[in-house]
Structures are given as structure tokens and as C-alpha cells.
């Protein structure tokens, strides 16, 4: 069981809750998320590095809307000569 937990953590970067859910769904093994967390902490695999941590879907990408302040848009049209 510990081998499966380690495998899921290293290869899929799952957290304790997702590991417990995966084991229940695909292997019919019931283990609490706190139990998975204790196993991971005992093996010094407590927290994932920041680059592998889950980010909420709405915070993954930030797109700007409208014009940016550093852009300048100029329309160039030839001016008609004025008669005097």
C-alpha cells in the first residue's frame, strides 16, 4: 500500500486527498486522507515543490483586457490643405 502511495506522489504529484480518492476508486482500498498524509510525512514527502503544486484553474493564466498603459495608438491621416 505504501508503495502505491509513493508511486502516485512521485509520478502524478497527487496530494493526500487525491491519493485517498484514487485508491478508493481504482483499488477499492479505503484509507483516510490524514492516514495518507502521515505516511507521506514519515517518508519526508510532506509538501510538493511550488512548481508542482496545484493551482486553481482561474488563477493559472492572467490575461490583460483592454489597452495596456504603455501602448500608444496613433491614427495617421493626411490633412487636407487649407486655403487662405
mmCIF file of N, CA, C and O in Angstrom, residues 3-84:
data_model
loop_
_atom_site.group_PDB
_atom_site.id
_atom_site.type_symbol
_atom_site.label_atom_id
_atom_site.label_comp_id
_atom_site.label_asym_id
_atom_site.label_seq_id
_atom_site.Cartn_x
_atom_site.Cartn_y
_atom_site.Cartn_z
ATOM 1 N N UNK A 3 3.788 1.543 -1.144
ATOM 2 C CA UNK A 3 4.404 1.654 -2.471
ATOM 3 C C UNK A 3 3.510 2.369 -3.458
ATOM 4 O O UNK A 3 3.972 3.175 -4.271
ATOM 5 N N UNK A 4 2.204 2.076 -3.408
ATOM 6 C CA UNK A 4 1.269 2.751 -4.307
ATOM 7 C C UNK A 4 1.169 4.235 -3.979
ATOM 8 O O UNK A 4 1.076 5.072 -4.880
ATOM 9 N N UNK A 5 1.176 4.561 -2.698
ATOM 10 C CA UNK A 5 1.109 5.968 -2.285
ATOM 11 C C UNK A 5 2.335 6.715 -2.777
ATOM 12 O O UNK A 5 2.238 7.828 -3.317
ATOM 13 N N UNK A 6 3.496 6.114 -2.620
ATOM 14 C CA UNK A 6 4.742 6.750 -3.082
ATOM 15 C C UNK A 6 4.721 6.922 -4.600
ATOM 16 O O UNK A 6 5.103 7.970 -5.129
ATOM 17 N N UNK A 7 4.250 5.898 -5.292
ATOM 18 C CA UNK A 7 4.190 5.956 -6.749
ATOM 19 C C UNK A 7 3.291 7.100 -7.222
ATOM 20 O O UNK A 7 3.653 7.882 -8.106
ATOM 21 N N UNK A 8 2.105 7.212 -6.613
ATOM 22 C CA UNK A 8 1.179 8.276 -7.010
ATOM 23 C C UNK A 8 1.741 9.658 -6.697
ATOM 24 O O UNK A 8 1.532 10.613 -7.455
ATOM 25 N N UNK A 9 2.457 9.770 -5.593
ATOM 26 C CA UNK A 9 3.029 11.064 -5.209
ATOM 27 C C UNK A 9 4.150 11.472 -6.162
ATOM 28 O O UNK A 9 4.208 12.611 -6.618
ATOM 29 N N UNK A 10 5.033 10.551 -6.479
ATOM 30 C CA UNK A 10 6.196 10.893 -7.294
ATOM 31 C C UNK A 10 5.861 11.067 -8.769
ATOM 32 O O UNK A 10 6.407 11.942 -9.428
ATOM 33 N N UNK A 11 4.968 10.235 -9.285
ATOM 34 C CA UNK A 11 4.709 10.272 -10.720
ATOM 35 C C UNK A 11 3.560 11.193 -11.112
ATOM 36 O O UNK A 11 3.573 11.767 -12.197
ATOM 37 N N UNK A 12 2.555 11.330 -10.247
ATOM 38 C CA UNK A 12 1.400 12.144 -10.594
ATOM 39 C C UNK A 12 1.254 13.391 -9.727
ATOM 40 O O UNK A 12 0.358 14.187 -9.950
ATOM 41 N N UNK A 13 2.096 13.547 -8.723
ATOM 42 C CA UNK A 13 2.097 14.722 -7.834
ATOM 43 C C UNK A 13 0.744 14.910 -7.155
ATOM 44 O O UNK A 13 0.266 16.030 -7.014
ATOM 45 N N UNK A 14 0.119 13.801 -6.760
ATOM 46 C CA UNK A 14 -1.159 13.874 -6.058
ATOM 47 C C UNK A 14 -0.942 14.265 -4.613
ATOM 48 O O UNK A 14 0.061 13.900 -4.006
ATOM 49 N N UNK A 15 -1.892 14.973 -4.039
ATOM 50 C CA UNK A 15 -1.903 15.277 -2.618
ATOM 51 C C UNK A 15 -2.600 14.159 -1.854
ATOM 52 O O UNK A 15 -3.120 13.205 -2.438
ATOM 53 N N UNK A 16 -2.638 14.265 -0.525
ATOM 54 C CA UNK A 16 -3.225 13.201 0.291
ATOM 55 C C UNK A 16 -4.687 12.902 -0.037
ATOM 56 O O UNK A 16 -5.087 11.736 -0.107
ATOM 57 N N UNK A 17 -5.468 13.941 -0.273
ATOM 58 C CA UNK A 17 -6.885 13.725 -0.546
ATOM 59 C C UNK A 17 -7.097 13.019 -1.887
ATOM 60 O O UNK A 17 -7.913 12.104 -2.010
ATOM 61 N N UNK A 18 -6.346 13.426 -2.879
ATOM 62 C CA UNK A 18 -6.491 12.812 -4.193
ATOM 63 C C UNK A 18 -5.949 11.385 -4.201
ATOM 64 O O UNK A 18 -6.491 10.521 -4.895
ATOM 65 N N UNK A 19 -4.899 11.119 -3.432
ATOM 66 C CA UNK A 19 -4.374 9.761 -3.329
ATOM 67 C C UNK A 19 -5.414 8.854 -2.677
ATOM 68 O O UNK A 19 -5.664 7.737 -3.147
ATOM 69 N N UNK A 20 -6.040 9.327 -1.594
ATOM 70 C CA UNK A 20 -7.061 8.528 -0.917
ATOM 71 C C UNK A 20 -8.245 8.258 -1.851
ATOM 72 O O UNK A 20 -8.764 7.135 -1.901
ATOM 73 N N UNK A 21 -8.647 9.256 -2.614
ATOM 74 C CA UNK A 21 -9.750 9.088 -3.554
ATOM 75 C C UNK A 21 -9.388 8.098 -4.655
ATOM 76 O O UNK A 21 -10.179 7.233 -5.019
ATOM 77 N N UNK A 22 -8.169 8.190 -5.175
ATOM 78 C CA UNK A 22 -7.711 7.306 -6.238
ATOM 79 C C UNK A 22 -7.674 5.855 -5.762
ATOM 80 O O UNK A 22 -8.121 4.947 -6.473
ATOM 81 N N UNK A 23 -7.132 5.630 -4.565
ATOM 82 C CA UNK A 23 -7.049 4.272 -4.033
ATOM 83 C C UNK A 23 -8.437 3.682 -3.813
ATOM 84 O O UNK A 23 -8.655 2.489 -4.051
ATOM 85 N N UNK A 24 -9.375 4.491 -3.363
ATOM 86 C CA UNK A 24 -10.741 4.012 -3.151
ATOM 87 C C UNK A 24 -11.407 3.667 -4.479
ATOM 88 O O UNK A 24 -12.055 2.633 -4.622
ATOM 89 N N UNK A 25 -11.231 4.517 -5.461
ATOM 90 C CA UNK A 25 -11.925 4.342 -6.734
ATOM 91 C C UNK A 25 -11.354 3.190 -7.560
ATOM 92 O O UNK A 25 -12.095 2.357 -8.077
ATOM 93 N N UNK A 26 -10.030 3.131 -7.682
ATOM 94 C CA UNK A 26 -9.439 2.184 -8.613
ATOM 95 C C UNK A 26 -8.922 0.909 -7.958
ATOM 96 O O UNK A 26 -8.731 -0.094 -8.639
ATOM 97 N N UNK A 27 -8.641 0.930 -6.663
ATOM 98 C CA UNK A 27 -8.099 -0.255 -5.995
ATOM 99 C C UNK A 27 -8.999 -0.758 -4.872
ATOM 100 O O UNK A 27 -8.639 -1.721 -4.204
ATOM 101 N N UNK A 28 -10.111 -0.097 -4.644
ATOM 102 C CA UNK A 28 -11.068 -0.464 -3.600
ATOM 103 C C UNK A 28 -10.396 -0.589 -2.228
ATOM 104 O O UNK A 28 -10.648 -1.507 -1.466
ATOM 105 N N UNK A 29 -9.512 0.358 -1.944
ATOM 106 C CA UNK A 29 -8.804 0.419 -0.662
ATOM 107 C C UNK A 29 -9.231 1.692 0.040
ATOM 108 O O UNK A 29 -9.086 2.788 -0.510
ATOM 109 N N UNK A 30 -9.764 1.558 1.247
ATOM 110 C CA UNK A 30 -10.207 2.727 1.996
ATOM 111 C C UNK A 30 -9.123 3.141 2.979
ATOM 112 O O UNK A 30 -8.717 2.363 3.836
ATOM 113 N N UNK A 31 -8.648 4.363 2.805
ATOM 114 C CA UNK A 31 -7.660 4.951 3.723
ATOM 115 C C UNK A 31 -8.001 6.429 3.837
ATOM 116 O O UNK A 31 -8.403 7.058 2.845
ATOM 117 N N UNK A 32 -7.888 6.966 5.028
ATOM 118 C CA UNK A 32 -8.236 8.370 5.222
ATOM 119 C C UNK A 32 -7.140 9.260 4.649
ATOM 120 O O UNK A 32 -5.986 8.858 4.510
ATOM 121 N N UNK A 33 -7.528 10.495 4.344
ATOM 122 C CA UNK A 33 -6.520 11.418 3.821
ATOM 123 C C UNK A 33 -5.488 11.776 4.876
ATOM 124 O O UNK A 33 -4.333 12.018 4.555
ATOM 125 N N UNK A 34 -5.895 11.755 6.158
ATOM 126 C CA UNK A 34 -4.903 12.008 7.212
ATOM 127 C C UNK A 34 -3.932 10.843 7.340
ATOM 128 O O UNK A 34 -2.756 11.033 7.659
ATOM 129 N N UNK A 35 -4.410 9.623 7.046
ATOM 130 C CA UNK A 35 -3.515 8.463 7.047
ATOM 131 C C UNK A 35 -2.489 8.560 5.934
ATOM 132 O O UNK A 35 -1.304 8.253 6.127
ATOM 133 N N UNK A 36 -2.932 8.987 4.761
ATOM 134 C CA UNK A 36 -2.004 9.183 3.643
ATOM 135 C C UNK A 36 -1.018 10.280 3.982
ATOM 136 O O UNK A 36 0.189 10.162 3.719
ATOM 137 N N UNK A 37 -1.507 11.341 4.610
ATOM 138 C CA UNK A 37 -0.632 12.459 4.983
ATOM 139 C C UNK A 37 0.449 12.005 5.962
ATOM 140 O O UNK A 37 1.611 12.389 5.832
ATOM 141 N N UNK A 38 0.078 11.160 6.935
ATOM 142 C CA UNK A 38 1.067 10.646 7.898
ATOM 143 C C UNK A 38 2.127 9.803 7.217
ATOM 144 O O UNK A 38 3.320 9.898 7.543
ATOM 145 N N UNK A 39 1.704 8.972 6.268
ATOM 146 C CA UNK A 39 2.677 8.145 5.533
ATOM 147 C C UNK A 39 3.629 9.027 4.740
ATOM 148 O O UNK A 39 4.853 8.809 4.733
ATOM 149 N N UNK A 40 3.088 10.041 4.071
ATOM 150 C CA UNK A 40 3.946 10.938 3.279
ATOM 151 C C UNK A 40 4.907 11.710 4.170
ATOM 152 O O UNK A 40 6.078 11.895 3.821
ATOM 153 N N UNK A 41 4.438 12.170 5.322
ATOM 154 C CA UNK A 41 5.323 12.909 6.227
ATOM 155 C C UNK A 41 6.408 12.021 6.805
ATOM 156 O O UNK A 41 7.549 12.458 6.990
ATOM 157 N N UNK A 42 6.056 10.779 7.101
ATOM 158 C CA UNK A 42 7.041 9.843 7.649
ATOM 159 C C UNK A 42 8.165 9.599 6.651
ATOM 160 O O UNK A 42 9.314 9.376 7.023
ATOM 161 N N UNK A 43 7.860 9.676 5.360
ATOM 162 C CA UNK A 43 8.846 9.441 4.301
ATOM 163 C C UNK A 43 9.461 10.733 3.776
ATOM 164 O O UNK A 43 10.122 10.726 2.738
ATOM 165 N N UNK A 44 9.233 11.849 4.480
ATOM 166 C CA UNK A 44 9.753 13.172 4.078
ATOM 167 C C UNK A 44 9.271 13.581 2.680
ATOM 168 O O UNK A 44 10.017 14.127 1.882
ATOM 169 N N UNK A 45 8.017 13.283 2.396
ATOM 170 C CA UNK A 45 7.420 13.708 1.130
ATOM 171 C C UNK A 45 6.213 14.591 1.435
ATOM 172 O O UNK A 45 5.213 14.556 0.722
ATOM 173 N N UNK A 46 6.316 15.388 2.499
ATOM 174 C CA UNK A 46 5.171 16.127 3.009
ATOM 175 C C UNK A 46 4.589 17.150 2.070
ATOM 176 O O UNK A 46 3.394 17.174 1.840
ATOM 177 N N UNK A 47 5.412 18.009 1.494
ATOM 178 C CA UNK A 47 4.887 19.072 0.626
ATOM 179 C C UNK A 47 5.546 18.982 -0.732
ATOM 180 O O UNK A 47 6.737 18.690 -0.854
ATOM 181 N N UNK A 48 4.754 19.264 -1.732
ATOM 182 C CA UNK A 48 5.290 19.303 -3.087
ATOM 183 C C UNK A 48 6.036 20.614 -3.308
ATOM 184 O O UNK A 48 5.705 21.625 -2.687
ATOM 185 N N UNK A 49 7.035 20.621 -4.189
ATOM 186 C CA UNK A 49 7.674 21.888 -4.549
ATOM 187 C C UNK A 49 6.653 22.834 -5.185
ATOM 188 O O UNK A 49 5.652 22.393 -5.741
ATOM 189 N N UNK A 50 6.913 24.106 -5.116
ATOM 190 C CA UNK A 50 5.965 25.106 -5.612
ATOM 191 C C UNK A 50 5.664 24.929 -7.093
ATOM 192 O O UNK A 50 4.551 25.211 -7.543
ATOM 193 N N UNK A 51 6.614 24.448 -7.869
ATOM 194 C CA UNK A 51 6.388 24.286 -9.302
ATOM 195 C C UNK A 51 5.446 23.125 -9.604
ATOM 196 O O UNK A 51 4.852 23.077 -10.670
ATOM 197 N N UNK A 52 5.292 22.187 -8.664
ATOM 198 C CA UNK A 52 4.435 21.033 -8.895
ATOM 199 C C UNK A 52 3.110 21.144 -8.157
ATOM 200 O O UNK A 52 2.254 20.286 -8.290
ATOM 201 N N UNK A 53 2.936 22.196 -7.389
ATOM 202 C CA UNK A 53 1.724 22.349 -6.590
ATOM 203 C C UNK A 53 0.536 22.696 -7.479
ATOM 204 O O UNK A 53 0.690 23.358 -8.501
ATOM 205 N N UNK A 54 -0.635 22.276 -7.071
ATOM 206 C CA UNK A 54 -1.848 22.520 -7.853
ATOM 207 C C UNK A 54 -2.217 23.999 -7.785
ATOM 208 O O UNK A 54 -2.166 24.609 -6.732
ATOM 209 N N UNK A 55 -2.587 24.542 -8.931
ATOM 210 C CA UNK A 55 -3.062 25.921 -8.989
ATOM 211 C C UNK A 55 -4.504 25.902 -9.461
ATOM 212 O O UNK A 55 -4.846 25.151 -10.375
ATOM 213 N N UNK A 56 -5.320 26.736 -8.846
ATOM 214 C CA UNK A 56 -6.716 26.793 -9.256
ATOM 215 C C UNK A 56 -6.813 27.185 -10.719
ATOM 216 O O UNK A 56 -5.983 27.927 -11.232
ATOM 217 N N UNK A 57 -7.848 26.687 -11.376
ATOM 218 C CA UNK A 57 -7.976 26.888 -12.811
ATOM 219 C C UNK A 57 -8.086 28.367 -13.176
ATOM 220 O O UNK A 57 -7.533 28.806 -14.185
ATOM 221 N N UNK A 58 -8.788 29.146 -12.363
ATOM 222 C CA UNK A 58 -8.960 30.562 -12.700
ATOM 223 C C UNK A 58 -7.719 31.389 -12.403
ATOM 224 O O UNK A 58 -7.635 32.540 -12.801
ATOM 225 N N UNK A 59 -6.739 30.827 -11.727
ATOM 226 C CA UNK A 59 -5.525 31.585 -11.411
ATOM 227 C C UNK A 59 -4.312 31.118 -12.196
ATOM 228 O O UNK A 59 -3.206 31.596 -11.977
ATOM 229 N N UNK A 60 -4.498 30.176 -13.101
ATOM 230 C CA UNK A 60 -3.354 29.673 -13.869
ATOM 231 C C UNK A 60 -2.840 30.701 -14.857
ATOM 232 O O UNK A 60 -1.655 30.899 -15.006
ATOM 233 N N UNK A 61 -3.740 31.353 -15.565
ATOM 234 C CA UNK A 61 -3.376 32.327 -16.569
ATOM 235 C C UNK A 61 -4.060 33.641 -16.260
ATOM 236 O O UNK A 61 -5.198 33.672 -15.867
ATOM 237 N N UNK A 62 -3.346 34.699 -16.454
ATOM 238 C CA UNK A 62 -3.928 36.016 -16.261
ATOM 239 C C UNK A 62 -3.730 36.793 -17.553
ATOM 240 O O UNK A 62 -2.615 37.096 -17.945
ATOM 241 N N UNK A 63 -4.826 37.090 -18.204
ATOM 242 C CA UNK A 63 -4.757 37.827 -19.455
ATOM 243 C C UNK A 63 -5.145 39.275 -19.201
ATOM 244 O O UNK A 63 -5.990 39.542 -18.368
ATOM 245 N N UNK A 64 -4.513 40.172 -19.903
ATOM 246 C CA UNK A 64 -4.877 41.568 -19.747
ATOM 247 C C UNK A 64 -6.060 41.854 -20.657
ATOM 248 O O UNK A 64 -6.255 41.235 -21.690
ATOM 249 N N UNK A 65 -6.873 42.772 -20.231
ATOM 250 C CA UNK A 65 -8.034 43.169 -21.019
ATOM 251 C C UNK A 65 -7.916 44.641 -21.356
ATOM 252 O O UNK A 65 -7.508 45.437 -20.531
ATOM 253 N N UNK A 66 -8.284 44.963 -22.554
ATOM 254 C CA UNK A 66 -8.236 46.353 -22.973
ATOM 255 C C UNK A 66 -6.818 46.773 -23.313
ATOM 256 O O UNK A 66 -5.919 45.972 -23.482
ATOM 257 N N UNK A 67 -6.632 48.064 -23.417
ATOM 258 C CA UNK A 67 -5.330 48.580 -23.797
ATOM 259 C C UNK A 67 -4.394 48.610 -22.597
ATOM 260 O O UNK A 67 -4.795 48.854 -21.472
ATOM 261 N N UNK A 68 -3.158 48.344 -22.885
ATOM 262 C CA UNK A 68 -2.150 48.458 -21.840
ATOM 263 C C UNK A 68 -1.704 49.908 -21.755
ATOM 264 O O UNK A 68 -1.771 50.665 -22.722
ATOM 265 N N UNK A 69 -1.231 50.291 -20.614
ATOM 266 C CA UNK A 69 -0.855 51.689 -20.412
ATOM 267 C C UNK A 69 0.379 52.092 -21.202
ATOM 268 O O UNK A 69 0.562 53.255 -21.523
ATOM 269 N N UNK A 70 1.256 51.140 -21.521
ATOM 270 C CA UNK A 70 2.489 51.521 -22.202
ATOM 271 C C UNK A 70 2.339 51.527 -23.723
ATOM 272 O O UNK A 70 3.286 51.776 -24.434
ATOM 273 N N UNK A 71 1.154 51.245 -24.238
ATOM 274 C CA UNK A 71 0.945 51.277 -25.681
ATOM 275 C C UNK A 71 0.371 52.623 -26.101
ATOM 276 O O UNK A 71 -0.419 53.225 -25.384
ATOM 277 N N UNK A 72 0.751 53.067 -27.254
ATOM 278 C CA UNK A 72 0.240 54.316 -27.790
ATOM 279 C C UNK A 72 -0.286 54.049 -29.190
ATOM 280 O O UNK A 72 0.431 53.552 -30.053
ATOM 281 N N UNK A 73 -1.542 54.315 -29.413
ATOM 282 C CA UNK A 73 -2.137 54.113 -30.718
ATOM 283 C C UNK A 73 -2.375 55.479 -31.356
ATOM 284 O O UNK A 73 -3.022 56.335 -30.775
ATOM 285 N N UNK A 74 -1.847 55.647 -32.552
ATOM 286 C CA UNK A 74 -1.973 56.917 -33.249
ATOM 287 C C UNK A 74 -2.538 56.640 -34.636
ATOM 288 O O UNK A 74 -2.056 55.765 -35.349
ATOM 289 N N UNK A 75 -3.564 57.383 -35.000
ATOM 290 C CA UNK A 75 -4.106 57.293 -36.353
ATOM 291 C C UNK A 75 -3.462 58.386 -37.187
ATOM 292 O O UNK A 75 -3.491 59.565 -36.827
ATOM 293 N N UNK A 76 -2.909 58.016 -38.305
ATOM 294 C CA UNK A 76 -2.261 58.983 -39.195
ATOM 295 C C UNK A 76 -3.099 59.124 -40.451
ATOM 296 O O UNK A 76 -3.277 58.175 -41.207
ATOM 297 N N UNK A 77 -3.644 60.286 -40.649
ATOM 298 C CA UNK A 77 -4.416 60.583 -41.845
ATOM 299 C C UNK A 77 -3.825 61.838 -42.466
ATOM 300 O O UNK A 77 -3.491 62.800 -41.765
ATOM 301 N N UNK A 78 -3.726 61.853 -43.778
ATOM 302 C CA UNK A 78 -3.231 63.081 -44.409
ATOM 303 C C UNK A 78 -4.249 64.210 -44.201
ATOM 304 O O UNK A 78 -5.452 64.013 -44.328
ATOM 305 N N UNK A 79 -3.732 65.345 -43.862
ATOM 306 C CA UNK A 79 -4.581 66.502 -43.627
ATOM 307 C C UNK A 79 -4.798 67.248 -44.958
ATOM 308 O O UNK A 79 -3.873 67.415 -45.753
ATOM 309 N N UNK A 80 -6.022 67.678 -45.184
ATOM 310 C CA UNK A 80 -6.312 68.454 -46.389
ATOM 311 C C UNK A 80 -5.712 69.847 -46.223
ATOM 312 O O UNK A 80 -5.713 70.422 -45.145
ATOM 313 N N UNK A 81 -5.169 70.371 -47.317
ATOM 314 C CA UNK A 81 -4.584 71.715 -47.235
ATOM 315 C C UNK A 81 -5.694 72.729 -47.092
ATOM 316 O O UNK A 81 -6.708 72.668 -47.777
ATOM 317 N N UNK A 82 -5.454 73.624 -46.201
ATOM 318 C CA UNK A 82 -6.448 74.685 -46.012
ATOM 319 C C UNK A 82 -6.107 75.852 -46.917
ATOM 320 O O UNK A 82 -4.959 76.230 -47.067
ATOM 321 N N UNK A 83 -7.131 76.417 -47.541
ATOM 322 C CA UNK A 83 -6.925 77.579 -48.402
ATOM 323 C C UNK A 83 -6.995 78.818 -47.574
ATOM 324 O O UNK A 83 -7.808 78.961 -46.678
ATOM 325 N N UNK A 84 -6.213 79.781 -47.909
ATOM 326 C CA UNK A 84 -6.223 81.059 -47.202
ATOM 327 C C UNK A 84 -7.059 82.054 -47.858
ATOM 328 O O UNK A 84 -7.290 82.251 -48.947
#
